[in-house]
Tab-separated table of C-alpha atoms in Angstrom:
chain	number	residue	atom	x	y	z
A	94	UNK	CA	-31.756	8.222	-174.645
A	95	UNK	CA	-28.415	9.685	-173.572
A	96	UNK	CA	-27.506	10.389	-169.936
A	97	UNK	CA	-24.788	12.830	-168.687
A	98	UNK	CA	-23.054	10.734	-165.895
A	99	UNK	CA	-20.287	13.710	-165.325
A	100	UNK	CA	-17.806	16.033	-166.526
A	101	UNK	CA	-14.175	15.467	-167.373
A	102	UNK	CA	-13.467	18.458	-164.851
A	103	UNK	CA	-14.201	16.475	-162.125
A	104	UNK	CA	-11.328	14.212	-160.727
A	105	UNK	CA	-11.674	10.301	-161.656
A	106	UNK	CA	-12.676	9.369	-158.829
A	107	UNK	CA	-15.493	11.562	-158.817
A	108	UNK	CA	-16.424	10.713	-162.216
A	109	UNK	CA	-16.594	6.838	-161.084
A	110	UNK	CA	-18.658	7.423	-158.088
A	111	UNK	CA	-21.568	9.366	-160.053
A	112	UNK	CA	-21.475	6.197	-162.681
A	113	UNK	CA	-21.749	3.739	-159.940
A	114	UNK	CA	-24.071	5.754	-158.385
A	115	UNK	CA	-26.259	5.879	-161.729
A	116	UNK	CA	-25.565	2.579	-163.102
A	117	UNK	CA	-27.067	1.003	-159.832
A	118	UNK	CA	-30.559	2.161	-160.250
A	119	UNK	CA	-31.641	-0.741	-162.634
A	120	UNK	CA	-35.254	-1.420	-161.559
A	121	UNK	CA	-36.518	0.985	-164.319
A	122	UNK	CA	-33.538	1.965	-166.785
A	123	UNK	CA	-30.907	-0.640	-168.396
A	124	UNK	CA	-27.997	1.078	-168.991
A	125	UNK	CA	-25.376	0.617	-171.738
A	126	UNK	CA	-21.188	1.552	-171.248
A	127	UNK	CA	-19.868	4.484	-170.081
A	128	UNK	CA	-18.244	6.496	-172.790
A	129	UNK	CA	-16.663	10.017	-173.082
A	130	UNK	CA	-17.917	12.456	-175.775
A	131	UNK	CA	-16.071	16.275	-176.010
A	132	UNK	CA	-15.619	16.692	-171.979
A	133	UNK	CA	-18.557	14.287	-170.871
A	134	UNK	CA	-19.398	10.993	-169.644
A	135	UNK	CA	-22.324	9.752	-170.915
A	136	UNK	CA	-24.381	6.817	-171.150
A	137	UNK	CA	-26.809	5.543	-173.624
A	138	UNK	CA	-30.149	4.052	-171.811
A	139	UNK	CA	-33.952	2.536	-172.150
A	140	UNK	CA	-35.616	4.230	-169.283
A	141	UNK	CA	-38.309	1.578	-168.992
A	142	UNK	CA	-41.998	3.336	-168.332
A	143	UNK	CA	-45.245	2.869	-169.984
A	144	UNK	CA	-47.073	5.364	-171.308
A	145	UNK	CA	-50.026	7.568	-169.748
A	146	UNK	CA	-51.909	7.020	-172.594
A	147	UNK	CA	-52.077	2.969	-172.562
A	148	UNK	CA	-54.481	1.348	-171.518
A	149	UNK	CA	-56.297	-2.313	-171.834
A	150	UNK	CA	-59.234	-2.708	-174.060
A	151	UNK	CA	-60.745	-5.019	-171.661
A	152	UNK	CA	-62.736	-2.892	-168.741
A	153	UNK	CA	-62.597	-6.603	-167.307
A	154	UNK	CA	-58.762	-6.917	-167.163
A	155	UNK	CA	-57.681	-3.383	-166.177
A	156	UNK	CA	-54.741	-2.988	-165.253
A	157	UNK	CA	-51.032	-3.326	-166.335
A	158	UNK	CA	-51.284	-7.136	-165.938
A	159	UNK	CA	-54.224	-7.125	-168.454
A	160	UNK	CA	-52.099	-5.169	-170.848
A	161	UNK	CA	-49.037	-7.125	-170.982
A	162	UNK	CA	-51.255	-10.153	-171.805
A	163	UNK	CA	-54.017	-9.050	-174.335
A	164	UNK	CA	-54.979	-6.064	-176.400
A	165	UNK	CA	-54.340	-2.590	-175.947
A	166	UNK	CA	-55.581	1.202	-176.941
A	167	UNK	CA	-54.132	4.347	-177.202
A	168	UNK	CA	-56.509	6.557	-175.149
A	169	UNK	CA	-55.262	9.362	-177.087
A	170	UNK	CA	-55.579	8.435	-180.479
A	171	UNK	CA	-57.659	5.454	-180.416
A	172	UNK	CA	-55.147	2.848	-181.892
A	173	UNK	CA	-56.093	-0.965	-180.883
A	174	UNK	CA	-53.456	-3.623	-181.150
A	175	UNK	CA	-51.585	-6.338	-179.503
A	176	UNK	CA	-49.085	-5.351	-176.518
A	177	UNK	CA	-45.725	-4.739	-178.198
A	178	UNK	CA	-43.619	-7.033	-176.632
A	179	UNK	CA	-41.147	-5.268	-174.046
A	180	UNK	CA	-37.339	-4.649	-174.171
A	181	UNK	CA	-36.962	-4.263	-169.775
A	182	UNK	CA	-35.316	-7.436	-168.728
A	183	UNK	CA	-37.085	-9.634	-166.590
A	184	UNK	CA	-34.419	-8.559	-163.734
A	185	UNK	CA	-32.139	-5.955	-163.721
A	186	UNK	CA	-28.151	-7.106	-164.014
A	187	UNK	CA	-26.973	-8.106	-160.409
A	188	UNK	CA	-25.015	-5.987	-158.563
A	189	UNK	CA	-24.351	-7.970	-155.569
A	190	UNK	CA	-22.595	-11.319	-155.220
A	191	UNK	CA	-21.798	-13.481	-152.118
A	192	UNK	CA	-20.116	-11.018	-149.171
A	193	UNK	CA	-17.696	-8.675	-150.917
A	194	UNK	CA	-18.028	-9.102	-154.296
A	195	UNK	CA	-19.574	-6.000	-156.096
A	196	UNK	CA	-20.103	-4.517	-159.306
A	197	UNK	CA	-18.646	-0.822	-159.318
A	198	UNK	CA	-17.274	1.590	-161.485
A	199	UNK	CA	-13.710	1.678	-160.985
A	200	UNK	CA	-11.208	3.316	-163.130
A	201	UNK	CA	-13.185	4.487	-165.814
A	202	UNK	CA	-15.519	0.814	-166.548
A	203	UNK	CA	-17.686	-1.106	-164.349
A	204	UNK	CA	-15.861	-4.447	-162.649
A	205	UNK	CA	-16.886	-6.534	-160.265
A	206	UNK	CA	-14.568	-6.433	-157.314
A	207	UNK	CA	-14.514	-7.803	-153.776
A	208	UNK	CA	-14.345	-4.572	-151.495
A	209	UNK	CA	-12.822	-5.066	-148.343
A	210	UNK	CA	-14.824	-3.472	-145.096
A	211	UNK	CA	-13.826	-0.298	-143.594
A	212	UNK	CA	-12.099	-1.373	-140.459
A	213	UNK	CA	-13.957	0.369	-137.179
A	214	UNK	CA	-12.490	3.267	-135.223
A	215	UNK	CA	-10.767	2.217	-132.100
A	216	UNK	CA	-12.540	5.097	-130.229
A	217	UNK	CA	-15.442	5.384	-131.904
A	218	UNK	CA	-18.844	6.525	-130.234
A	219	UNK	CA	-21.640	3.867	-130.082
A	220	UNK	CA	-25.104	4.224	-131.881
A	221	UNK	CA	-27.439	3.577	-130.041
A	222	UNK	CA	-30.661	4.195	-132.445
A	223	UNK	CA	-31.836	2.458	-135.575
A	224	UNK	CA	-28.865	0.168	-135.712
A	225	UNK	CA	-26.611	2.875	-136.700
A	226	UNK	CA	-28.691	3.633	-139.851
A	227	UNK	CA	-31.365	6.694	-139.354
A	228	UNK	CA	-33.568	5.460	-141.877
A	229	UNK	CA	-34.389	1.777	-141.035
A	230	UNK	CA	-38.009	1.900	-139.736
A	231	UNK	CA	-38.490	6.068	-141.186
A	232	UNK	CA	-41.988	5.904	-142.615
A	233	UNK	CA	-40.723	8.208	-145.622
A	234	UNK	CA	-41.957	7.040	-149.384
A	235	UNK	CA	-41.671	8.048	-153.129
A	236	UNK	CA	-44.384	9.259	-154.959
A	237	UNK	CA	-45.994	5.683	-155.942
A	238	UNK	CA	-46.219	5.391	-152.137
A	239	UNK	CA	-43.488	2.449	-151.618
A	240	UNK	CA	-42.049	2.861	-148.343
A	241	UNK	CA	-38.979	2.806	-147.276
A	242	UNK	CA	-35.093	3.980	-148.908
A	243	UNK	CA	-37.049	6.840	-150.737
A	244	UNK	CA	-33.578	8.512	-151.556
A	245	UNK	CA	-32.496	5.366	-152.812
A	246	UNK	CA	-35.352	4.726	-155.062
A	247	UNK	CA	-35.845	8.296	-156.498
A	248	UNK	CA	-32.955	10.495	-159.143
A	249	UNK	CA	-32.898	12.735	-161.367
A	250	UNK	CA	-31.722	12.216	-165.024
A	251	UNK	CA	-29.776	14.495	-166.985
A	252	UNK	CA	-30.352	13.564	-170.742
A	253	UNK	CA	-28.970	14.820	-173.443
A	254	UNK	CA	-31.157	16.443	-175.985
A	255	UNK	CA	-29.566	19.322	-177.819
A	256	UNK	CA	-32.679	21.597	-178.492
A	257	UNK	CA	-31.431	22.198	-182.481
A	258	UNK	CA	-31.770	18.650	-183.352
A	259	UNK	CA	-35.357	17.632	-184.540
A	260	UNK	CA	-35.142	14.257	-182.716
A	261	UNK	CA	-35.239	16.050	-179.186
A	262	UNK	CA	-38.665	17.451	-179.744
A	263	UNK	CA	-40.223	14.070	-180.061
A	264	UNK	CA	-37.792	12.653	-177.425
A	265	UNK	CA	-39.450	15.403	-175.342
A	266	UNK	CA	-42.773	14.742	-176.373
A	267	UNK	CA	-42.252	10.888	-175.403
A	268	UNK	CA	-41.280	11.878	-171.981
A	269	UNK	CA	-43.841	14.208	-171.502
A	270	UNK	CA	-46.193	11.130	-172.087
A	271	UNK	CA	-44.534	8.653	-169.423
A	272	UNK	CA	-47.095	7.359	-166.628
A	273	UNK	CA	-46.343	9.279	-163.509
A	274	UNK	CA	-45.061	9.376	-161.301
A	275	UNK	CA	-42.266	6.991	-162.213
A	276	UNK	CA	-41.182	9.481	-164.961
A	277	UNK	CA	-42.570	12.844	-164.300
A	278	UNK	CA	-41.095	16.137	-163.390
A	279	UNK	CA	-39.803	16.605	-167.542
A	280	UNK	CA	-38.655	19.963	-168.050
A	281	UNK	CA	-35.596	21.370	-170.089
A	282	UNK	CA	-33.132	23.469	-168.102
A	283	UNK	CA	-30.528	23.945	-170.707
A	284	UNK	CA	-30.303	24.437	-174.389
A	285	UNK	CA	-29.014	20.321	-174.298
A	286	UNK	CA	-30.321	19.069	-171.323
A	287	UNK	CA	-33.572	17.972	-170.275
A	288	UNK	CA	-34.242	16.885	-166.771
A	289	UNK	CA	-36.918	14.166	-165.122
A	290	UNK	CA	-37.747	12.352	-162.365
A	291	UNK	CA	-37.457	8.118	-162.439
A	292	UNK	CA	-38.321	5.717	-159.634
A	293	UNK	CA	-36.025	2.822	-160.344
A	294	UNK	CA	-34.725	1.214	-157.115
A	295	UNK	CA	-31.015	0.888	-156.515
A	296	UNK	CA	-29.385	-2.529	-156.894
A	297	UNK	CA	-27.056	-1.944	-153.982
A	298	UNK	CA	-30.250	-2.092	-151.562
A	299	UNK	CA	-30.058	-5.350	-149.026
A	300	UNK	CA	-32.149	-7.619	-149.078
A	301	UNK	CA	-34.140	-5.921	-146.827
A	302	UNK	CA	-34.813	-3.253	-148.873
A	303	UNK	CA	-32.969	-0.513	-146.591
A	304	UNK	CA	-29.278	-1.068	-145.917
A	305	UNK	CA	-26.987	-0.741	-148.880
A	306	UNK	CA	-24.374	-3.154	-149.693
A	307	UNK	CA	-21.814	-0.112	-150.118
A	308	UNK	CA	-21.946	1.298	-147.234
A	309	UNK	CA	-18.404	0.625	-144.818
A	310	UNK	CA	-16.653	-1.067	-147.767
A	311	UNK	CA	-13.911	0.546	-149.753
A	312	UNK	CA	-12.590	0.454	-153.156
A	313	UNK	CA	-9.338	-0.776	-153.946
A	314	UNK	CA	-7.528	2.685	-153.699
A	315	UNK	CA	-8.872	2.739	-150.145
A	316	UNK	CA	-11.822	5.080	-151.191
A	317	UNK	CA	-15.358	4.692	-150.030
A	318	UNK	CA	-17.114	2.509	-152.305
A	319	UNK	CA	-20.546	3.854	-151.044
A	320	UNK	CA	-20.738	7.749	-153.622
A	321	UNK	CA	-20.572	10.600	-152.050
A	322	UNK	CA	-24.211	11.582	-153.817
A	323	UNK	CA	-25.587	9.423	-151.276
A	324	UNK	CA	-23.874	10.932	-148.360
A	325	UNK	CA	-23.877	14.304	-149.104
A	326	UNK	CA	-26.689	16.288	-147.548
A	327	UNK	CA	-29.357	17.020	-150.310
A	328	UNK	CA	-29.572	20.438	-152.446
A	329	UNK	CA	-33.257	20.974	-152.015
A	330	UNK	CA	-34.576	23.834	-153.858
A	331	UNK	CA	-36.668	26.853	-152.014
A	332	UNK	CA	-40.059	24.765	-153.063
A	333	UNK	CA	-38.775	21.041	-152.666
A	334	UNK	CA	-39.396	19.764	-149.199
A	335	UNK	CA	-37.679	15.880	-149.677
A	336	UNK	CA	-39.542	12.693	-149.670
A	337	UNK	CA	-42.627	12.421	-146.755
A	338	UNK	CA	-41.436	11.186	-143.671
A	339	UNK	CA	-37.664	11.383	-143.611
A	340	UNK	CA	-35.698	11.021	-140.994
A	341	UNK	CA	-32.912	13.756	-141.669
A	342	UNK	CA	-35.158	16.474	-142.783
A	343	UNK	CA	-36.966	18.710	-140.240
């Protein structure tokens, strides 16, 4: 599929932070290169999520274990056959390496740079909670009930799916049949763009699963490296009440 990363209306820096934000969640998706198309940045990407309708033709080895090693059915349409072999990388590309050294966007195409630190404010106040970050210990989770980081395992893609071509029925219709809930929420909100939900972890999590690596480092034009999507307070909606035991909401 195609993913809208941003519009050529917003300033470059902008643009980079949303594809560094996006590019990092590779627990689920493996993304291609940026590119610009008319006044977009897109990117072309295998969101990597089974299908509801799978399942293993063994009642003795249920599960998706069972399924990657033997036979399969389609529950839907009754089709038996070998598991087709899977394009998801056995680990997503690393984003992280040694101190500094990070892979960002940066100037239009992902580098690897080593980002300095953000040097601390002569009078600044101390934290005294947490560590100085709210959510370590917040009992919050994402809809397959992993805990902890929920806002940093959870997003929303924008794909591109123009509703006069043919091909973004069935692209639709594929979607529609992902196992949920790490692809759920499907629903078109524009003639060309079709929104879901993925959980795919972010590869700028530490290693314990909480901090991010971003976070107090700058880019080389002296920029926060960490985007502003993940400081900004969130937009929720009139129905949307955030992920279950956060922190910052109330």
């Amino acid at each position: 599929m195609t993913l809208r990363i941003a519009d050529l209306d917003d300033d470059a820096p902008t643009r980079d932070a949303l594809a560094t934000w996006l590019l990092g969640h590779g627990q689920r998706i493996s993304f291609g290169k940026p590119y610009v198309r008319g006044r977009r940045v897109l990117v072309d990407a295998v969101v990597h999520v089974p299908c509801k309708h799978l399942r293993a033709e063994s009642a003795a080895g249920a599960g998706e274990a069972a399924e990657a090693a033997g036979r399969v059915r389609c529950a839907a349409h009754a089709f038996v056959g070998p598991m087709p072999p899977t394009r998801q990388p056995p680990q997503p590309p690393s984003l992280r390496n040694g101190a500094g050294a990070l892979a960002i966007v940066y100037r239009g195409r992902q580098r690897r740079l080593d980002l300095a630190s953000r040097p601390l404010r002569a009078r600044a106040l101390p934290v005294v909670h947490h560590g100085g970050n709210p959510c370590r210990g917040a009992p919050c989770r994402t809809a397959d009930n992993t805990r902890g980081a929920a806002c940093c395992r959870d997003l929303t893609l924008e794909i591109l799916a123009p509703a006069s071509r043919r091909h973004s029925d069935h692209l639709e219709a594929l979607l529609l049949a992902r196992r949920s809930p790490y692809l759920c929420k499907t629903e078109r909100v524009s003639s060309d763009i079709i929104e879901c939900e993925v959980i795919s972890a972010c590869g700028y999590l530490e290693d314990d699963r909480i901090s991010c690596a971003l976070h107090h480092r700058l880019r080389p034009d002296g920029t926060p490296a960490k985007p502003m999507v993940c400081s900004n307070w969130p937009d929720l909606g009139p129905d949307d009440v955030g992920h279950p035991g956060c922190r910052l909401l109330r």
